[in-house]
Structures are given as C-alpha cells and as structure tokens.
C-alpha cells in the first residue's frame, strides 16, 4: 500500500507538472517528508521522498522517487567538505537511501532534505525565472513579494545551495519561498496543499506583475523585413531550408529535428533586440543543457531567398563552431569531459521559425520548448529591467559538470537505427506497415505515407504518436503530392535518411483483358511513383550530405513470368531495374539503393484484399482463403511469407551490417526456384 504522504506528493507533482506555466518538461523537483516503518526494526523512521534524477513531474510515479533516511542525510552536514568538493555529496546520498529500487537522487536532493519544511517544491516557471534573470532581480523580488519571498544569489545547484536555502528559511520565518538568482523558484509548506498553494502564488504573482508593469515592446521596435511570412510561405521555406539546416546540426553526429513557427518565436525574431538577446544565451541550467549556451541565428530578413539563406547559414555554422570551440577552450581544464560537439541545437530563421535538434524526436522537440521558455524569460526580464543571465563560466561549469557527464554515460545504448528518419509509402497496411513497425522498433522515426490519410494516422498512433511516427497523405503518382509528402517528413522530423518505395496495387488480368488504362494505372503508381519518390527524396538526401538508403519493395514477379499478370509484372521489372540504375548514380553521395523481391504475402495485404487475391485464386483454381497455404506449398521451404519476413529483410538492408552493399535484390519468397536471380 502506498504511503499517504507519497500519494499526496505524486498527486501534487502531477498537477504542477501538467501546466507548462509552472515548469518545463523534466524540470524542477518536489519532495515530502514523513514517516514509515523500518522493515528491519519495525520502528517508525523519518524519510524524505524526492523526485529522482531525470524524471518529469507531470508523469511522475512512485518508482520515480528517491527515498532517503532523513537522519543520515542531515548527518551529512557535519561531514560536508565545502563547495570545492561538494560533488562528492551526490554519491554520498546513495548511503542514505531507504529500501531498494526507486530513482537515483538528483543534485537538488540537499535543497529538499535540509530545508525545515515537510513539503518543498523547486520549479522553473517562466515568470519566476524572468525575475531571477533580471539585472535588479533582488530589488524586484522585494517589490513584488515583500517579505514573503526571499532572494538567493546565484549558486550552482548542490549541497551548499541546500544549506543556503535552509538558513534563509530559518532566518525568515514569514517566508513561503525564494527566488533563486538566474535559476528558478523554491517554495515550501507544512502540508502538500500549502506547498502547492505557495508555489502557485509565487508563479502567478510574478506573472501578474510582469503583465502589469512590463514596457510595451520588451524586445525593442519591430525590425523592418523581419516579420513573420504568411503561414504557407514560411512552412514551404522551412522545408526548403531543412536539409541544409539538418546538415549544420549534424556536423558532429546525426541529429533528429523539430520545427515550430510558434508566435512567440516569430515575434522575438521580428524585433530589433533579438540578436543581442540570443547572443547572451539562456540562463536556467535546465534550459542551456538542452539548447546549448546560445542558438545560431540567421542574420537575414524574412524575404531572403532560399539559396542566399543556405549560403549564409553555412558561413554562420563555421563561425558558430569556432566560437563554441573557443568557449570550451576558455574554460576546460584537465578534468573536464571532452567536448561533446560544436554544432548548434537551436537554429532561428527570421520570418520562418525555430529548428531544434537532438538525439531523438522527443529531445529535439523538448529543446525547442525550452528555448521558447527562454524567450518568455527574456521578455519578462527585459520588460521590467534588463536580462542578465548567469555568466559564461558558470554555464560551462554546469554543461561540462562531472555529474552531468555521469548522467549522460548512464543513458542506455542507442538502438541500431537511432537518429534515422524514414518515409515508407503504402504504409497503412501489409508489408509497408510491418516495415514501418520494424523501423520504429529499431529506433528510427517514420513518416507513414499512404493514399488513405486516416488509416496512415491510425497506424502512426499505434506507434506511439508524433515523437515516433506521423501519418501523411501521399498519392505517389502525383509529383506535387510527392513533394508535399517529402516536405511534411522534413518538417516533422528535421530531415530524411531512409525511403521505402512500397506503395502499390495490382490488377490480375490476361494480356487480352488488360486495357491501356490498366497499364497506365499500374505504371503510374509503381514505376512512375517510385521514380518520383526516389527523385524527390534524393534531392534532400544529397543536400544533407549524410548518405542514406532507398529501398524498393519489388516482387518475385520482376524476374518470374506467370500468366494473367502482364501489367503488374512489367511494372515490377521496371522497379527492379530502377534499383540498379539509382545504385550506380547515387553511390557517390553514399546513398545505397537496394530491393526486396517478396512473393505471396497474403496476410494483412491491401492488394490481396482488394480483389487481387480473388483473381489469383481463380487463376490457380483454389479458394481465396487457401491462397497463403497454396503459395507456401509451391516454395522450396514450404513456408508462408508474412509481412514481418519482408520487414526483417528491410531492416537488414538498411542496417550497418550491410553498409557496403548497394544494387542488391533480396528474395523473400521462401524459395521459388524460377525466381532465382541469375
């Protein structure tokens, strides 16, 4: 049975974390002190339950809490060696743990354990950080809150900060919390309800003061030519720029991206002070750990041509990398972790929006959300005073903190297709759906492209939604529709690495029954369709400069001659030769092109369920329900071919194990001698 104190803590945490005005994703922490029974002695013991390292308040569960013995933790005050060695205290928290399991204690544990209050909340609200980063934040704190909230000068999170806040509470019994300079807020209470109420009062009071007293244009006057482009125009420009932008963000290692044209971003970039403020960087540690110390900002108006913008972005990238290397060199010492890469995580394009990048889609999306938080902080601070983030040296100490490095090293090993962005056509059913599922399972993000948008979106939802997969409409026979599908993929995930030409249909007719319209339809969807998809995708792949894969789902029929199948088989032969032609042409760009020749994939097949199966069964003189078994019996292995078997081959072809293979066709037909490749 869950301890009532813990139940109240989880409920409070989830409520606070569910509202972005209170804190950002995975930001902040909450705690509660109470008693429970020691299973060894049977006696009541005082415990601290606190959100562990890396958790998120909005989704926090009991397993995400660290549980510590309060007596042992408070005894650490007597052994604390001082700020020069306070990192050692985090490891010492492990010796204060009660029971087994739970989360690892975070750096903020001392703040919660040492403050003499039953419940403590530490949060990163935009309104609170706006006060915390204002040049006269201490004076503003007194003006806004009176004696109820106390100013704490910037100090890196750790044991000493916990001691500082504990002392402040002791000396200011009337206080309900404090503003942490450059960082955020901390509030407390004797009950869970009181702590939450105090936290919300600080957040709302700060927000109301900013709203009432801010100057009209915190970011300065509007900058001529830098205003937002019309929605359709800015999204088209974002898609056109995306391959170059992804190349910039992936100079050290491939990254997945996220695009937003939120009004907050567009307004910031449309005003005169944005270059100065962007250069100053973010302040809250949670912000710059996700966004890097500062973004790369295109210094061109919104109507700059795509080509001019690309050229300038590449110049700015060189300067950004040199600047970041210099920042590292200024502050690194013999004990510092190695530089983690000098590419920007946030790229801002006036009139268009923000491009954010990370090791996966969620990380990229959250990085963008954090920079949006940072813009709100800058607006509040500039509206009341002058934005004054913590200095560069302090940022470096946190970014390259040994404790942060240890957290990164604890992260699980990435999956084989991590950072890879895929587009699969005809992916709402059958082979395409199975391939998409396998790619997602192996770490890729996938655009589920299909003629039926509703079904594509349903499949994407099955794969856990927009951080893993998106459903998009794609008529592969229409050049404009193909371009739109590629653009949607670029905007959804920041780039493109892997294309699977799977969309298809089949008409089972004899030569004399096949009409010119049948022929054209078959070729428009598969021969022309795969050509259009490959051509459009190749442009983005080449521009990114990261290599890539194009995979064709052809057929045993591309090399096997059977009756009543002229249009379908001829189209598949066309696709099979496209593999060879494109492999020869695109190899210089490190783009591999391979194919798969399945046969008799009946289960889950949209083609077979739309009449093809009935026609093939009639051709072979069997019942349609027995078609899968029939195909199995004519193979060497006597096995039915399933969509998952084709998906396995697809994964093998795009994995690193076959990194030196291109122009290959892999049969997945359980052995059809007549279709052996010669």
GROMACS .gro file of C-alpha atoms in nm, residues 325-620:
model
  296
  325UNK     CA    1   3.535   2.559  -2.954
  326UNK     CA    2   3.679   2.883  -2.814
  327UNK     CA    3   3.420   2.878  -2.534
  328UNK     CA    4   3.524   2.523  -2.446
  329UNK     CA    5   3.893   2.607  -2.462
  330UNK     CA    6   3.850   2.913  -2.237
  331UNK     CA    7   3.704   2.714  -1.952
  332UNK     CA    8   3.808   2.349  -1.983
  333UNK     CA    9   4.075   2.209  -1.758
  334UNK     CA   10   4.247   1.873  -1.727
  335UNK     CA   11   3.946   1.721  -1.550
  336UNK     CA   12   3.680   1.846  -1.793
  337UNK     CA   13   3.491   1.594  -2.008
  338UNK     CA   14   3.578   1.601  -2.378
  339UNK     CA   15   3.390   1.850  -2.594
  340UNK     CA   16   3.055   1.699  -2.692
  341UNK     CA   17   3.028   1.862  -3.032
  342UNK     CA   18   3.026   2.218  -3.156
  343UNK     CA   19   2.708   2.224  -3.367
  344UNK     CA   20   2.406   2.431  -3.262
  345UNK     CA   21   2.099   2.268  -3.110
  346UNK     CA   22   1.875   2.566  -3.189
  347UNK     CA   23   1.867   2.747  -3.524
  348UNK     CA   24   1.649   3.056  -3.565
  349UNK     CA   25   1.530   3.186  -3.903
  350UNK     CA   26   1.356   3.528  -3.902
  351UNK     CA   27   1.009   3.519  -4.053
  352UNK     CA   28   1.013   3.139  -4.057
  353UNK     CA   29   1.063   2.993  -3.709
  354UNK     CA   30   1.281   2.773  -3.491
  355UNK     CA   31   1.459   2.448  -3.578
  356UNK     CA   32   1.568   2.240  -3.278
  357UNK     CA   33   1.772   1.920  -3.278
  358UNK     CA   34   1.859   1.629  -3.053
  359UNK     CA   35   1.939   1.260  -3.037
  360UNK     CA   36   1.573   1.171  -3.096
  361UNK     CA   37   1.248   1.346  -3.177
  362UNK     CA   38   1.143   1.396  -2.816
  363UNK     CA   39   1.479   1.551  -2.725
  364UNK     CA   40   1.460   1.781  -3.028
  365UNK     CA   41   1.102   1.885  -2.951
  366UNK     CA   42   1.179   1.949  -2.584
  367UNK     CA   43   1.487   2.153  -2.675
  368UNK     CA   44   1.260   2.378  -2.880
  369UNK     CA   45   1.013   2.403  -2.594
  370UNK     CA   46   1.295   2.504  -2.359
  371UNK     CA   47   1.413   2.778  -2.593
  372UNK     CA   48   1.057   2.903  -2.618
  373UNK     CA   49   1.062   2.916  -2.236
  374UNK     CA   50   1.388   3.111  -2.259
  375UNK     CA   51   1.228   3.366  -2.493
  376UNK     CA   52   0.945   3.414  -2.244
  377UNK     CA   53   1.205   3.465  -1.969
  378UNK     CA   54   1.390   3.725  -2.177
  379UNK     CA   55   1.063   3.905  -2.250
  380UNK     CA   56   0.978   3.925  -1.881
  381UNK     CA   57   1.324   4.034  -1.772
  382UNK     CA   58   1.358   4.295  -2.048
  383UNK     CA   59   1.007   4.420  -1.985
  384UNK     CA   60   1.085   4.501  -1.622
  385UNK     CA   61   1.460   4.555  -1.625
  386UNK     CA   62   1.749   4.415  -1.829
  387UNK     CA   63   1.807   4.049  -1.900
  388UNK     CA   64   2.120   3.934  -1.712
  389UNK     CA   65   2.180   3.557  -1.735
  390UNK     CA   66   2.445   3.378  -1.534
  391UNK     CA   67   2.794   3.428  -1.670
  392UNK     CA   68   2.964   3.207  -1.926
  393UNK     CA   69   3.200   3.043  -1.678
  394UNK     CA   70   2.907   2.922  -1.467
  395UNK     CA   71   2.731   2.788  -1.776
  396UNK     CA   72   3.039   2.590  -1.869
  397UNK     CA   73   3.075   2.451  -1.516
  398UNK     CA   74   2.724   2.308  -1.543
  399UNK     CA   75   2.733   2.200  -1.909
  400UNK     CA   76   3.058   2.009  -1.852
  401UNK     CA   77   2.990   1.914  -1.492
  402UNK     CA   78   3.125   1.572  -1.399
  403UNK     CA   79   2.780   1.488  -1.259
  404UNK     CA   80   2.615   1.580  -1.590
  405UNK     CA   81   2.869   1.368  -1.776
  406UNK     CA   82   2.794   1.076  -1.545
  407UNK     CA   83   2.422   1.114  -1.616
  408UNK     CA   84   2.490   1.106  -1.991
  409UNK     CA   85   2.706   0.797  -1.954
  410UNK     CA   86   2.423   0.618  -1.770
  411UNK     CA   87   2.188   0.657  -2.064
  412UNK     CA   88   2.103   0.334  -2.248
  413UNK     CA   89   2.291   0.245  -2.564
  414UNK     CA   90   2.109   0.381  -2.871
  415UNK     CA   91   1.918   0.139  -3.090
  416UNK     CA   92   2.061   0.043  -3.432
  417UNK     CA   93   1.853   0.295  -3.630
  418UNK     CA   94   1.860   0.579  -3.375
  419UNK     CA   95   1.861   0.926  -3.541
  420UNK     CA   96   1.742   0.779  -3.874
  421UNK     CA   97   1.438   0.936  -4.036
  422UNK     CA   98   1.230   0.717  -4.267
  423UNK     CA   99   0.949   0.762  -4.517
  424UNK     CA  100   0.754   0.446  -4.605
  425UNK     CA  101   0.493   0.465  -4.881
  426UNK     CA  102   0.184   0.247  -4.873
  427UNK     CA  103   0.249   0.202  -4.502
  428UNK     CA  104  -0.107   0.186  -4.368
  429UNK     CA  105  -0.130  -0.191  -4.416
  430UNK     CA  106   0.051  -0.510  -4.506
  431UNK     CA  107   0.420  -0.503  -4.593
  432UNK     CA  108   0.452  -0.126  -4.555
  433UNK     CA  109   0.303  -0.125  -4.206
  434UNK     CA  110   0.525  -0.415  -4.099
  435UNK     CA  111   0.836  -0.237  -4.229
  436UNK     CA  112   0.739   0.084  -4.053
  437UNK     CA  113   0.683  -0.107  -3.729
  438UNK     CA  114   1.025  -0.271  -3.752
  439UNK     CA  115   1.199   0.059  -3.825
  440UNK     CA  116   1.033   0.224  -3.524
  441UNK     CA  117   1.124  -0.074  -3.304
  442UNK     CA  118   1.487  -0.035  -3.409
  443UNK     CA  119   1.498   0.335  -3.315
  444UNK     CA  120   1.401   0.518  -3.635
  445UNK     CA  121   1.126   0.777  -3.665
  446UNK     CA  122   0.888   0.716  -3.954
  447UNK     CA  123   0.651   0.906  -4.179
  448UNK     CA  124   0.362   0.667  -4.254
  449UNK     CA  125   0.266   0.771  -4.608
  450UNK     CA  126  -0.049   0.635  -4.766
  451UNK     CA  127  -0.324   0.730  -5.008
  452UNK     CA  128  -0.563   0.691  -4.714
  453UNK     CA  129  -0.464   0.966  -4.470
  454UNK     CA  130  -0.700   0.850  -4.195
  455UNK     CA  131  -0.552   0.499  -4.193
  456UNK     CA  132  -0.199   0.639  -4.205
  457UNK     CA  133  -0.271   0.849  -3.897
  458UNK     CA  134  -0.424   0.549  -3.717
  459UNK     CA  135  -0.107   0.347  -3.779
  460UNK     CA  136   0.111   0.636  -3.658
  461UNK     CA  137  -0.095   0.648  -3.338
  462UNK     CA  138  -0.033   0.273  -3.290
  463UNK     CA  139   0.340   0.352  -3.297
  464UNK     CA  140   0.305   0.598  -3.003
  465UNK     CA  141   0.239   0.912  -3.200
  466UNK     CA  142   0.433   1.215  -3.321
  467UNK     CA  143   0.760   1.152  -3.138
  468UNK     CA  144   0.786   0.816  -3.319
  469UNK     CA  145   0.567   0.833  -3.629
  470UNK     CA  146   0.337   1.067  -3.821
  471UNK     CA  147   0.070   0.980  -4.074
  472UNK     CA  148   0.073   1.173  -4.401
  473UNK     CA  149  -0.121   1.159  -4.728
  474UNK     CA  150   0.073   1.052  -5.036
  475UNK     CA  151  -0.050   0.993  -5.390
  476UNK     CA  152   0.282   0.872  -5.530
  477UNK     CA  153   0.160   0.912  -5.890
  478UNK     CA  154   0.129   1.291  -5.841
  479UNK     CA  155   0.454   1.488  -5.847
  480UNK     CA  156   0.319   1.773  -5.633
  481UNK     CA  157   0.174   1.529  -5.380
  482UNK     CA  158   0.511   1.352  -5.354
  483UNK     CA  159   0.690   1.682  -5.292
  484UNK     CA  160   0.432   1.767  -5.025
  485UNK     CA  161   0.488   1.429  -4.855
  486UNK     CA  162   0.866   1.479  -4.851
  487UNK     CA  163   0.819   1.832  -4.714
  488UNK     CA  164   0.590   1.705  -4.438
  489UNK     CA  165   0.851   1.446  -4.343
  490UNK     CA  166   1.122   1.711  -4.331
  491UNK     CA  167   0.910   1.939  -4.112
  492UNK     CA  168   0.802   1.655  -3.883
  493UNK     CA  169   1.147   1.511  -3.813
  494UNK     CA  170   1.403   1.758  -3.944
  495UNK     CA  171   1.536   1.555  -4.237
  496UNK     CA  172   1.526   1.228  -4.427
  497UNK     CA  173   1.760   0.927  -4.431
  498UNK     CA  174   1.566   0.626  -4.547
  499UNK     CA  175   1.298   0.586  -4.814
  500UNK     CA  176   1.095   0.271  -4.874
  501UNK     CA  177   0.911   0.253  -5.207
  502UNK     CA  178   0.632   0.016  -5.110
  503UNK     CA  179   0.310   0.176  -5.241
  504UNK     CA  180   0.143  -0.044  -5.497
  505UNK     CA  181  -0.165  -0.202  -5.645
  506UNK     CA  182  -0.223  -0.497  -5.874
  507UNK     CA  183  -0.461  -0.590  -6.149
  508UNK     CA  184  -0.467  -0.962  -6.229
  509UNK     CA  185  -0.569  -0.979  -6.596
  510UNK     CA  186  -0.460  -1.160  -6.906
  511UNK     CA  187  -0.293  -0.979  -7.193
  512UNK     CA  188  -0.616  -0.952  -7.392
  513UNK     CA  189  -0.815  -0.829  -7.091
  514UNK     CA  190  -0.559  -0.567  -6.987
  515UNK     CA  191  -0.656  -0.222  -7.108
  516UNK     CA  192  -0.432   0.074  -7.176
  517UNK     CA  193  -0.591   0.237  -6.872
  518UNK     CA  194  -0.498  -0.067  -6.659
  519UNK     CA  195  -0.143  -0.046  -6.788
  520UNK     CA  196  -0.115   0.328  -6.716
  521UNK     CA  197  -0.264   0.295  -6.366
  522UNK     CA  198  -0.026   0.015  -6.274
  523UNK     CA  199   0.276   0.203  -6.403
  524UNK     CA  200   0.171   0.541  -6.262
  525UNK     CA  201   0.156   0.407  -5.907
  526UNK     CA  202   0.462   0.182  -5.902
  527UNK     CA  203   0.706   0.262  -6.182
  528UNK     CA  204   0.638   0.634  -6.203
  529UNK     CA  205   0.551   0.660  -5.834
  530UNK     CA  206   0.875   0.506  -5.709
  531UNK     CA  207   1.069   0.719  -5.958
  532UNK     CA  208   0.904   1.037  -5.827
  533UNK     CA  209   0.958   0.944  -5.462
  534UNK     CA  210   1.322   0.849  -5.522
  535UNK     CA  211   1.396   1.162  -5.723
  536UNK     CA  212   1.237   1.399  -5.472
  537UNK     CA  213   1.393   1.224  -5.174
  538UNK     CA  214   1.737   1.208  -5.336
  539UNK     CA  215   1.749   1.587  -5.358
  540UNK     CA  216   1.709   1.615  -4.980
  541UNK     CA  217   1.948   1.326  -4.912
  542UNK     CA  218   2.221   1.477  -5.129
  543UNK     CA  219   2.180   1.822  -4.974
  544UNK     CA  220   2.207   1.682  -4.620
  545UNK     CA  221   2.535   1.512  -4.703
  546UNK     CA  222   2.465   1.230  -4.457
  547UNK     CA  223   2.423   0.947  -4.707
  548UNK     CA  224   2.109   0.739  -4.684
  549UNK     CA  225   1.910   0.443  -4.812
  550UNK     CA  226   1.645   0.399  -5.080
  551UNK     CA  227   1.470   0.065  -5.066
  552UNK     CA  228   1.235  -0.078  -5.329
  553UNK     CA  229   0.978  -0.343  -5.245
  554UNK     CA  230   0.970  -0.508  -5.585
  555UNK     CA  231   0.848  -0.866  -5.636
  556UNK     CA  232   0.935  -1.218  -5.733
  557UNK     CA  233   0.738  -1.127  -6.046
  558UNK     CA  234   1.013  -0.884  -6.150
  559UNK     CA  235   1.209  -1.190  -6.269
  560UNK     CA  236   0.939  -1.461  -6.289
  561UNK     CA  237   0.698  -1.490  -6.580
  562UNK     CA  238   0.349  -1.601  -6.478
  563UNK     CA  239   0.010  -1.593  -6.650
  564UNK     CA  240  -0.251  -1.315  -6.631
  565UNK     CA  241  -0.008  -1.064  -6.483
  566UNK     CA  242   0.133  -0.851  -6.765
  567UNK     CA  243   0.087  -0.500  -6.622
  568UNK     CA  244   0.190  -0.581  -6.265
  569UNK     CA  245   0.495  -0.789  -6.353
  570UNK     CA  246   0.622  -0.546  -6.614
  571UNK     CA  247   0.596  -0.265  -6.357
  572UNK     CA  248   0.785  -0.468  -6.101
  573UNK     CA  249   1.061  -0.534  -6.354
  574UNK     CA  250   1.079  -0.157  -6.407
  575UNK     CA  251   1.119  -0.103  -6.032
  576UNK     CA  252   1.384  -0.372  -6.010
  577UNK     CA  253   1.596  -0.201  -6.273
  578UNK     CA  254   1.547   0.138  -6.105
  579UNK     CA  255   1.733  -0.015  -5.810
  580UNK     CA  256   2.036  -0.090  -6.027
  581UNK     CA  257   2.028   0.244  -6.208
  582UNK     CA  258   1.998   0.453  -5.891
  583UNK     CA  259   2.258   0.247  -5.707
  584UNK     CA  260   2.505   0.332  -5.982
  585UNK     CA  261   2.413   0.700  -5.987
  586UNK     CA  262   2.374   0.783  -5.618
  587UNK     CA  263   2.669   0.589  -5.478
  588UNK     CA  264   2.899   0.890  -5.494
  589UNK     CA  265   2.669   1.054  -5.236
  590UNK     CA  266   2.688   0.748  -5.008
  591UNK     CA  267   2.324   0.671  -5.083
  592UNK     CA  268   2.264   0.297  -5.105
  593UNK     CA  269   1.981   0.161  -5.319
  594UNK     CA  270   1.859  -0.195  -5.270
  595UNK     CA  271   1.547  -0.401  -5.331
  596UNK     CA  272   1.341  -0.685  -5.191
  597UNK     CA  273   1.153  -0.941  -5.401
  598UNK     CA  274   0.869  -1.084  -5.189
  599UNK     CA  275   0.616  -1.340  -5.305
  600UNK     CA  276   0.275  -1.446  -5.186
  601UNK     CA  277   0.240  -1.209  -4.891
  602UNK     CA  278  -0.131  -1.252  -4.828
  603UNK     CA  279  -0.181  -1.166  -4.460
  604UNK     CA  280  -0.267  -0.800  -4.400
  605UNK     CA  281  -0.217  -0.714  -4.767
  606UNK     CA  282  -0.420  -0.427  -4.908
  607UNK     CA  283  -0.354  -0.558  -5.260
  608UNK     CA  284  -0.483  -0.908  -5.190
  609UNK     CA  285  -0.791  -0.784  -5.003
  610UNK     CA  286  -0.892  -0.550  -5.287
  611UNK     CA  287  -0.961  -0.821  -5.544
  612UNK     CA  288  -0.614  -0.934  -5.645
  613UNK     CA  289  -0.635  -1.233  -5.411
  614UNK     CA  290  -0.965  -1.348  -5.557
  615UNK     CA  291  -0.830  -1.319  -5.909
  616UNK     CA  292  -0.510  -1.506  -5.830
  617UNK     CA  293  -0.707  -1.780  -5.653
  618UNK     CA  294  -0.927  -1.813  -5.960
  619UNK     CA  295  -0.619  -1.835  -6.182
  620UNK     CA  296  -0.483  -2.120  -5.970
   0.00000   0.00000   0.00000
